[in-house]
Amino acid sequence: MSTELSQRHLRTFIAVSSEESFTRAARRLGMSQSAVSSQIRQLEATVDMPLLSRDTHSVELTPAGERLLSYAQRITAMMDEAILSARDLPQRERVRFGVSEDFAFTHLPDFLERLRSELPNLEVVLSVELSATLHRQLRAGELDIILAMRPPASVDSVSFASSELFTDALAWVARPGFGLEEEEPIPLVLYPRPSVTREIALDVLERHGHRFATAATSTSLAGLRAAVLGGLGIMPFAKSLIPEGAVVMDEPRLPGLPDLTFVVVTRNPSTRAAAAVASVLQRHSPELRTRRPEGAAEPG
């Protein structure tokens, strides 16, 4: 298999594993579903192992697929880096970069430091919003690239290129020592609509038959943090992004929450500046999702 053919197959494999659907992957890549299926079969024949477990309702990675995925993401990221390095950014270029509120108040400074080091000629126009708002602004052409939570219902189309950055556990967060009253509705501190974590939390509580009440809402993480530390209630939050002073609740009454997926989405084809930012994000994603900001509370 040639290098060019191998790269194409790996990118198709990444798209299918990210979308968990051949249909959505085909739509995202601008290919037919049969072409996507054919490339996956050829890749499986090359490694002589099944990579995906398929049925009529879902697509899941096999153990071999999980191992290959990490290599595929690193290989394609390195190829993107090599191309961008060859092009470089000799002149000052501007990128409109949207970042989710949760990430902005935790890991964003570390990332921006790396971005400045690697792309000194890049001018960053930064927007910090809720993830659902960032997806809308990208579709409206107001942003070039976003780092956001993937919405429960995917909005990506062939006009956009989306890649998974990392997955994080969603947890119930409160101030240390906060407890729930047995007979009272669960007090919630939430982002207003549209909010990915809000919709997930309310759906989980409703499905488990729990009574709840909104104790506070805020469009900013600073406002949510103040409400939580003030003892107004609890909030759903990504574990690696928990704001300073808050901790994960150990409360059997609360139902578990699903994982969150953070994605990088650019317009397709992307600008050189947006592609450069996406490449730096992919290369630094492991350390960005594990390093906690100085002074942040460890989950308890």
mmCIF file of C-alpha atoms in Angstrom:
data_model
loop_
_atom_site.group_PDB
_atom_site.id
_atom_site.type_symbol
_atom_site.label_atom_id
_atom_site.label_comp_id
_atom_site.label_asym_id
_atom_site.label_seq_id
_atom_site.Cartn_x
_atom_site.Cartn_y
_atom_site.Cartn_z
ATOM 1 C CA MET A 1 0.000 0.000 0.000
ATOM 2 C CA SER A 2 1.433 3.403 -0.924
ATOM 3 C CA THR A 3 1.886 6.186 1.634
ATOM 4 C CA GLU A 4 -0.816 8.275 -0.035
ATOM 5 C CA LEU A 5 -3.281 5.368 -0.036
ATOM 6 C CA SER A 6 -2.424 4.519 3.566
ATOM 7 C CA GLN A 7 -3.066 8.082 4.707
ATOM 8 C CA ARG A 8 -6.455 8.113 3.004
ATOM 9 C CA HIS A 9 -7.450 4.833 4.642
ATOM 10 C CA LEU A 10 -6.324 5.971 8.073
ATOM 11 C CA ARG A 11 -8.270 9.223 7.834
ATOM 12 C CA THR A 12 -11.378 7.298 6.794
ATOM 13 C CA PHE A 13 -10.902 4.944 9.745
ATOM 14 C CA ILE A 14 -10.554 7.912 12.133
ATOM 15 C CA ALA A 15 -13.746 9.463 10.756
ATOM 16 C CA VAL A 16 -15.772 6.239 11.176
ATOM 17 C CA SER A 17 -14.504 5.674 14.723
ATOM 18 C CA SER A 18 -15.190 9.309 15.643
ATOM 19 C CA GLU A 19 -18.698 9.397 14.167
ATOM 20 C CA GLU A 20 -19.515 5.790 15.193
ATOM 21 C CA SER A 21 -21.370 5.550 11.901
ATOM 22 C CA PHE A 22 -20.415 4.779 8.301
ATOM 23 C CA THR A 23 -23.204 7.061 7.079
ATOM 24 C CA ARG A 24 -22.109 10.087 9.097
ATOM 25 C CA ALA A 25 -18.445 9.457 8.279
ATOM 26 C CA ALA A 26 -19.275 9.333 4.558
ATOM 27 C CA ARG A 27 -21.213 12.593 4.842
ATOM 28 C CA ARG A 28 -18.357 14.247 6.715
ATOM 29 C CA LEU A 29 -15.734 13.078 4.204
ATOM 30 C CA GLY A 30 -17.845 13.831 1.139
ATOM 31 C CA MET A 31 -17.689 10.172 0.047
ATOM 32 C CA SER A 32 -20.237 7.486 -0.683
ATOM 33 C CA GLN A 33 -20.979 5.013 2.091
ATOM 34 C CA SER A 34 -19.833 2.148 -0.116
ATOM 35 C CA ALA A 35 -16.471 3.879 -0.664
ATOM 36 C CA VAL A 36 -16.024 4.272 3.088
ATOM 37 C CA SER A 37 -16.900 0.613 3.665
ATOM 38 C CA SER A 38 -14.466 -0.443 0.938
ATOM 39 C CA GLN A 39 -11.588 1.528 2.468
ATOM 40 C CA ILE A 40 -12.261 0.051 5.918
ATOM 41 C CA ARG A 41 -12.301 -3.483 4.460
ATOM 42 C CA GLN A 42 -8.987 -2.817 2.695
ATOM 43 C CA LEU A 43 -7.460 -1.458 5.901
ATOM 44 C CA GLU A 44 -8.671 -4.509 7.847
ATOM 45 C CA ALA A 45 -7.197 -6.748 5.157
ATOM 46 C CA THR A 46 -3.868 -4.923 5.460
ATOM 47 C CA VAL A 47 -3.617 -5.398 9.231
ATOM 48 C CA ASP A 48 -5.313 -8.818 8.995
ATOM 49 C CA MET A 49 -7.581 -8.007 11.935
ATOM 50 C CA PRO A 50 -11.165 -6.746 12.330
ATOM 51 C CA LEU A 51 -11.025 -3.115 13.419
ATOM 52 C CA LEU A 52 -14.712 -2.327 13.802
ATOM 53 C CA SER A 53 -17.625 -4.260 15.254
ATOM 54 C CA ARG A 54 -20.776 -3.459 13.279
ATOM 55 C CA ASP A 55 -24.468 -4.164 13.650
ATOM 56 C CA THR A 56 -27.582 -2.460 12.322
ATOM 57 C CA HIS A 57 -27.548 0.165 15.078
ATOM 58 C CA SER A 58 -23.952 0.896 16.036
ATOM 59 C CA VAL A 59 -20.276 0.799 15.111
ATOM 60 C CA GLU A 60 -17.695 0.123 17.824
ATOM 61 C CA LEU A 61 -13.939 -0.302 17.862
ATOM 62 C CA THR A 62 -12.528 -3.772 18.424
ATOM 63 C CA PRO A 63 -9.458 -4.087 20.702
ATOM 64 C CA ALA A 64 -7.277 -4.029 17.570
ATOM 65 C CA GLY A 65 -9.178 -0.970 16.339
ATOM 66 C CA GLU A 66 -8.591 0.863 19.623
ATOM 67 C CA ARG A 67 -4.849 0.212 19.337
ATOM 68 C CA LEU A 68 -4.719 1.324 15.712
ATOM 69 C CA LEU A 69 -6.761 4.474 16.353
ATOM 70 C CA SER A 70 -4.131 6.088 18.572
ATOM 71 C CA TYR A 71 -1.428 5.372 15.969
ATOM 72 C CA ALA A 72 -3.666 6.597 13.128
ATOM 73 C CA GLN A 73 -4.315 9.895 14.904
ATOM 74 C CA ARG A 74 -0.609 10.405 15.597
ATOM 75 C CA ILE A 75 0.407 9.502 12.025
ATOM 76 C CA THR A 76 -2.111 11.838 10.394
ATOM 77 C CA ALA A 77 -1.271 14.622 12.862
ATOM 78 C CA MET A 78 2.427 14.245 12.008
ATOM 79 C CA MET A 79 1.641 14.363 8.297
ATOM 80 C CA ASP A 80 -0.375 17.543 8.812
ATOM 81 C CA GLU A 81 2.485 18.984 10.842
ATOM 82 C CA ALA A 82 4.996 18.123 8.121
ATOM 83 C CA ILE A 83 2.885 19.812 5.453
ATOM 84 C CA LEU A 84 2.354 22.895 7.598
ATOM 85 C CA SER A 85 6.042 23.040 8.450
ATOM 86 C CA ALA A 86 6.897 23.007 4.757
ATOM 87 C CA ARG A 87 4.405 25.781 4.090
ATOM 88 C CA ASP A 88 5.160 27.687 7.302
ATOM 89 C CA LEU A 89 3.381 30.952 8.019
ATOM 90 C CA PRO A 90 5.929 33.454 6.693
ATOM 91 C CA GLN A 91 3.520 36.388 6.947
ATOM 92 C CA ARG A 92 1.302 37.415 9.818
ATOM 93 C CA GLU A 93 -2.001 35.582 9.459
ATOM 94 C CA ARG A 94 -5.175 35.810 11.491
ATOM 95 C CA VAL A 95 -7.343 32.998 12.804
ATOM 96 C CA ARG A 96 -10.752 33.326 14.460
ATOM 97 C CA PHE A 97 -10.552 30.701 17.193
ATOM 98 C CA GLY A 98 -13.557 29.734 19.325
ATOM 99 C CA VAL A 99 -13.012 27.909 22.629
ATOM 100 C CA SER A 100 -15.547 26.466 25.061
ATOM 101 C CA GLU A 101 -15.961 28.319 28.347
ATOM 102 C CA ASP A 102 -14.844 25.312 30.429
ATOM 103 C CA PHE A 103 -11.561 24.843 28.550
ATOM 104 C CA ALA A 104 -10.811 28.567 28.433
ATOM 105 C CA PHE A 105 -10.672 28.914 32.219
ATOM 106 C CA THR A 106 -8.421 25.906 32.739
ATOM 107 C CA HIS A 107 -6.071 24.671 29.995
ATOM 108 C CA LEU A 108 -6.264 27.477 27.418
ATOM 109 C CA PRO A 109 -3.329 29.558 28.761
ATOM 110 C CA ASP A 110 -1.010 26.539 28.441
ATOM 111 C CA PHE A 111 -2.150 25.947 24.890
ATOM 112 C CA LEU A 112 -1.832 29.589 23.830
ATOM 113 C CA GLU A 113 1.734 29.618 25.136
ATOM 114 C CA ARG A 114 2.562 26.636 22.921
ATOM 115 C CA LEU A 115 0.748 28.225 19.987
ATOM 116 C CA ARG A 116 2.766 31.423 20.277
ATOM 117 C CA SER A 117 5.987 29.419 20.482
ATOM 118 C CA GLU A 118 5.245 27.322 17.402
ATOM 119 C CA LEU A 119 3.413 29.928 15.290
ATOM 120 C CA PRO A 120 4.826 33.340 16.241
ATOM 121 C CA ASN A 121 3.349 35.022 13.141
ATOM 122 C CA LEU A 122 -0.209 34.014 14.013
ATOM 123 C CA GLU A 123 -2.722 36.593 15.216
ATOM 124 C CA VAL A 124 -5.451 34.916 17.292
ATOM 125 C CA VAL A 125 -8.917 36.449 17.528
ATOM 126 C CA LEU A 126 -10.287 34.531 20.497
ATOM 127 C CA SER A 127 -13.968 33.889 21.228
ATOM 128 C CA VAL A 128 -15.066 32.147 24.442
ATOM 129 C CA GLU A 129 -18.624 30.820 24.367
ATOM 130 C CA LEU A 130 -20.757 27.808 25.199
ATOM 131 C CA SER A 131 -20.041 24.847 22.920
ATOM 132 C CA ALA A 132 -23.434 24.933 21.195
ATOM 133 C CA THR A 133 -22.935 28.628 20.427
ATOM 134 C CA LEU A 134 -19.472 27.957 18.969
ATOM 135 C CA HIS A 135 -20.868 25.322 16.591
ATOM 136 C CA ARG A 136 -23.531 27.794 15.449
ATOM 137 C CA GLN A 137 -20.956 30.567 14.908
ATOM 138 C CA LEU A 138 -18.741 28.244 12.868
ATOM 139 C CA ARG A 139 -21.666 27.282 10.641
ATOM 140 C CA ALA A 140 -22.474 30.980 10.212
ATOM 141 C CA GLY A 141 -18.900 31.680 9.029
ATOM 142 C CA GLU A 142 -18.074 33.806 12.079
ATOM 143 C CA LEU A 143 -15.227 31.518 13.206
ATOM 144 C CA ASP A 144 -12.484 29.553 11.420
ATOM 145 C CA ILE A 145 -11.884 26.833 14.025
ATOM 146 C CA ILE A 146 -13.459 25.779 17.308
ATOM 147 C CA LEU A 147 -12.521 23.609 20.274
ATOM 148 C CA ALA A 148 -15.812 22.544 21.807
ATOM 149 C CA MET A 149 -17.855 19.704 23.214
ATOM 150 C CA ARG A 150 -19.497 17.566 20.584
ATOM 151 C CA PRO A 151 -23.259 18.192 20.684
ATOM 152 C CA PRO A 152 -25.467 15.149 21.504
ATOM 153 C CA ALA A 153 -26.789 15.377 17.935
ATOM 154 C CA SER A 154 -23.922 15.884 15.486
ATOM 155 C CA VAL A 155 -24.232 19.021 13.351
ATOM 156 C CA ASP A 156 -21.147 18.397 11.231
ATOM 157 C CA SER A 157 -21.582 18.099 7.488
ATOM 158 C CA VAL A 158 -19.317 17.827 4.467
ATOM 159 C CA SER A 159 -18.676 21.567 4.875
ATOM 160 C CA PHE A 160 -16.719 20.927 8.078
ATOM 161 C CA ALA A 161 -13.801 18.780 9.175
ATOM 162 C CA SER A 162 -14.138 17.428 12.719
ATOM 163 C CA SER A 163 -11.628 15.403 14.708
ATOM 164 C CA GLU A 164 -11.823 14.109 18.262
ATOM 165 C CA LEU A 165 -9.395 15.842 20.626
ATOM 166 C CA PHE A 166 -10.107 13.929 23.833
ATOM 167 C CA THR A 167 -12.853 12.279 25.857
ATOM 168 C CA ASP A 168 -13.496 13.225 29.467
ATOM 169 C CA ALA A 169 -15.769 11.931 32.213
ATOM 170 C CA LEU A 170 -18.715 14.157 33.135
ATOM 171 C CA ALA A 171 -19.235 14.344 36.910
ATOM 172 C CA TRP A 172 -21.421 16.006 39.525
ATOM 173 C CA VAL A 173 -19.406 18.809 41.151
ATOM 174 C CA ALA A 174 -19.990 20.744 44.388
ATOM 175 C CA ARG A 175 -18.115 22.597 47.105
ATOM 176 C CA PRO A 176 -16.331 20.379 49.650
ATOM 177 C CA GLY A 177 -18.731 18.952 52.225
ATOM 178 C CA PHE A 178 -21.886 19.843 50.315
ATOM 179 C CA GLY A 179 -24.717 17.353 50.879
ATOM 180 C CA LEU A 180 -28.148 16.741 49.369
ATOM 181 C CA GLU A 181 -31.315 16.900 51.433
ATOM 182 C CA GLU A 182 -33.199 13.592 51.338
ATOM 183 C CA GLU A 183 -36.700 14.901 50.560
ATOM 184 C CA GLU A 184 -35.740 18.001 48.590
ATOM 185 C CA PRO A 185 -35.302 18.350 44.822
ATOM 186 C CA ILE A 186 -31.689 18.230 43.669
ATOM 187 C CA PRO A 187 -30.475 21.867 43.394
ATOM 188 C CA LEU A 188 -28.705 22.451 40.094
ATOM 189 C CA VAL A 189 -26.248 25.106 38.974
ATOM 190 C CA LEU A 190 -26.314 25.209 35.168
ATOM 191 C CA TYR A 191 -25.327 27.058 32.060
ATOM 192 C CA PRO A 192 -28.417 28.444 30.285
ATOM 193 C CA ARG A 193 -29.640 26.919 27.028
ATOM 194 C CA PRO A 194 -28.068 26.052 24.665
ATOM 195 C CA SER A 195 -25.648 24.026 26.787
ATOM 196 C CA VAL A 196 -24.366 20.510 26.125
ATOM 197 C CA THR A 197 -23.781 19.659 29.804
ATOM 198 C CA ARG A 198 -27.148 21.110 30.835
ATOM 199 C CA GLU A 199 -29.075 18.986 28.345
ATOM 200 C CA ILE A 200 -27.149 15.837 29.275
ATOM 201 C CA ALA A 201 -27.662 16.341 33.030
ATOM 202 C CA LEU A 202 -31.375 17.098 32.788
ATOM 203 C CA ASP A 203 -31.941 14.133 30.491
ATOM 204 C CA VAL A 204 -30.144 11.755 32.896
ATOM 205 C CA LEU A 205 -32.063 13.023 35.942
ATOM 206 C CA GLU A 206 -35.412 12.799 34.141
ATOM 207 C CA ARG A 207 -34.718 9.265 32.922
ATOM 208 C CA HIS A 208 -33.895 8.169 36.479
ATOM 209 C CA GLY A 209 -36.992 9.841 37.923
ATOM 210 C CA HIS A 210 -35.163 12.352 40.127
ATOM 211 C CA ARG A 211 -36.789 15.599 41.168
ATOM 212 C CA PHE A 212 -34.615 18.655 40.590
ATOM 213 C CA ALA A 213 -34.764 22.431 40.635
ATOM 214 C CA THR A 214 -32.564 25.093 39.070
ATOM 215 C CA ALA A 215 -30.786 26.921 41.874
ATOM 216 C CA ALA A 216 -28.647 29.199 39.676
ATOM 217 C CA THR A 217 -27.721 29.804 36.045
ATOM 218 C CA SER A 218 -24.888 31.801 34.531
ATOM 219 C CA THR A 219 -23.385 32.227 31.081
ATOM 220 C CA SER A 220 -19.899 32.385 32.622
ATOM 221 C CA LEU A 221 -17.864 29.787 34.460
ATOM 222 C CA ALA A 222 -16.970 32.432 37.043
ATOM 223 C CA GLY A 223 -20.660 32.799 37.871
ATOM 224 C CA LEU A 224 -21.210 29.026 38.080
ATOM 225 C CA ARG A 225 -18.163 28.602 40.301
ATOM 226 C CA ALA A 226 -19.388 31.325 42.656
ATOM 227 C CA ALA A 227 -22.812 29.675 42.891
ATOM 228 C CA VAL A 228 -21.310 26.250 43.614
ATOM 229 C CA LEU A 229 -18.792 27.504 46.173
ATOM 230 C CA GLY A 230 -21.590 29.532 47.752
ATOM 231 C CA GLY A 231 -23.477 26.297 48.384
ATOM 232 C CA LEU A 232 -26.410 26.986 46.052
ATOM 233 C CA GLY A 233 -26.239 23.574 44.397
ATOM 234 C CA ILE A 234 -24.312 21.119 42.256
ATOM 235 C CA MET A 235 -23.318 21.234 38.606
ATOM 236 C CA PRO A 236 -22.326 18.766 35.865
ATOM 237 C CA PHE A 237 -18.726 19.310 34.782
ATOM 238 C CA ALA A 238 -15.879 17.642 32.907
ATOM 239 C CA LYS A 239 -13.514 16.049 35.437
ATOM 240 C CA SER A 240 -10.264 17.345 33.961
ATOM 241 C CA LEU A 241 -11.643 20.912 33.802
ATOM 242 C CA ILE A 242 -13.103 21.274 37.311
ATOM 243 C CA PRO A 243 -12.757 24.885 38.502
ATOM 244 C CA GLU A 244 -10.619 25.737 41.505
ATOM 245 C CA GLY A 245 -12.229 24.993 44.869
ATOM 246 C CA ALA A 246 -14.811 22.512 43.602
ATOM 247 C CA VAL A 247 -14.698 18.717 43.979
ATOM 248 C CA VAL A 248 -16.448 15.680 42.516
ATOM 249 C CA MET A 249 -19.365 14.579 44.703
ATOM 250 C CA ASP A 250 -19.425 11.118 46.251
ATOM 251 C CA GLU A 251 -23.211 10.759 46.456
ATOM 252 C CA PRO A 252 -24.938 7.400 45.764
ATOM 253 C CA ARG A 253 -28.248 9.163 45.164
ATOM 254 C CA LEU A 254 -26.943 10.802 42.006
ATOM 255 C CA PRO A 255 -27.036 8.849 38.712
ATOM 256 C CA GLY A 256 -23.863 8.492 36.672
ATOM 257 C CA LEU A 257 -23.233 10.795 33.750
ATOM 258 C CA PRO A 258 -21.897 9.861 30.282
ATOM 259 C CA ASP A 259 -18.510 10.892 28.946
ATOM 260 C CA LEU A 260 -18.000 14.102 27.011
ATOM 261 C CA THR A 261 -16.101 14.305 23.749
ATOM 262 C CA PHE A 262 -14.183 17.461 22.898
ATOM 263 C CA VAL A 263 -13.673 18.030 19.185
ATOM 264 C CA VAL A 264 -11.749 20.369 16.930
ATOM 265 C CA VAL A 265 -13.849 21.550 13.995
ATOM 266 C CA THR A 266 -12.712 23.658 11.049
ATOM 267 C CA ARG A 267 -14.333 24.735 7.840
ATOM 268 C CA ASN A 268 -13.557 22.368 4.965
ATOM 269 C CA PRO A 269 -11.245 23.239 3.310
ATOM 270 C CA SER A 270 -9.729 25.149 6.205
ATOM 271 C CA THR A 271 -7.479 28.185 6.015
ATOM 272 C CA ARG A 272 -3.754 27.630 6.537
ATOM 273 C CA ALA A 273 -3.969 29.384 9.901
ATOM 274 C CA ALA A 274 -6.892 27.219 11.101
ATOM 275 C CA ALA A 275 -5.156 24.050 9.914
ATOM 276 C CA ALA A 276 -2.022 25.100 11.798
ATOM 277 C CA VAL A 277 -3.974 25.627 15.040
ATOM 278 C CA ALA A 278 -5.722 22.264 14.603
ATOM 279 C CA SER A 279 -2.376 20.539 14.141
ATOM 280 C CA VAL A 280 -0.924 22.069 17.322
ATOM 281 C CA LEU A 281 -4.067 21.108 19.258
ATOM 282 C CA GLN A 282 -3.871 17.487 18.121
ATOM 283 C CA ARG A 283 -0.196 17.166 19.015
ATOM 284 C CA HIS A 284 -0.640 18.631 22.495
ATOM 285 C CA SER A 285 -4.032 17.108 23.354
ATOM 286 C CA PRO A 286 -2.708 14.424 25.791
ATOM 287 C CA GLU A 287 -0.977 16.943 28.048
ATOM 288 C CA LEU A 288 -3.783 19.496 27.750
ATOM 289 C CA ARG A 289 -6.404 17.073 29.010
ATOM 290 C CA THR A 290 -4.344 15.696 31.899
ATOM 291 C CA ARG A 291 -2.505 18.721 33.278
ATOM 292 C CA ARG A 292 -4.523 20.502 35.964
ATOM 293 C CA PRO A 293 -4.087 24.253 36.338
ATOM 294 C CA GLU A 294 -2.069 25.346 39.356
ATOM 295 C CA GLY A 295 -4.246 25.555 42.445
ATOM 296 C CA ALA A 296 -7.202 23.596 41.062
ATOM 297 C CA ALA A 297 -8.885 21.187 43.406
ATOM 298 C CA GLU A 298 -8.363 17.505 42.872
ATOM 299 C CA PRO A 299 -11.530 15.442 42.478
ATOM 300 C CA GLY A 300 -12.669 13.978 45.768
#
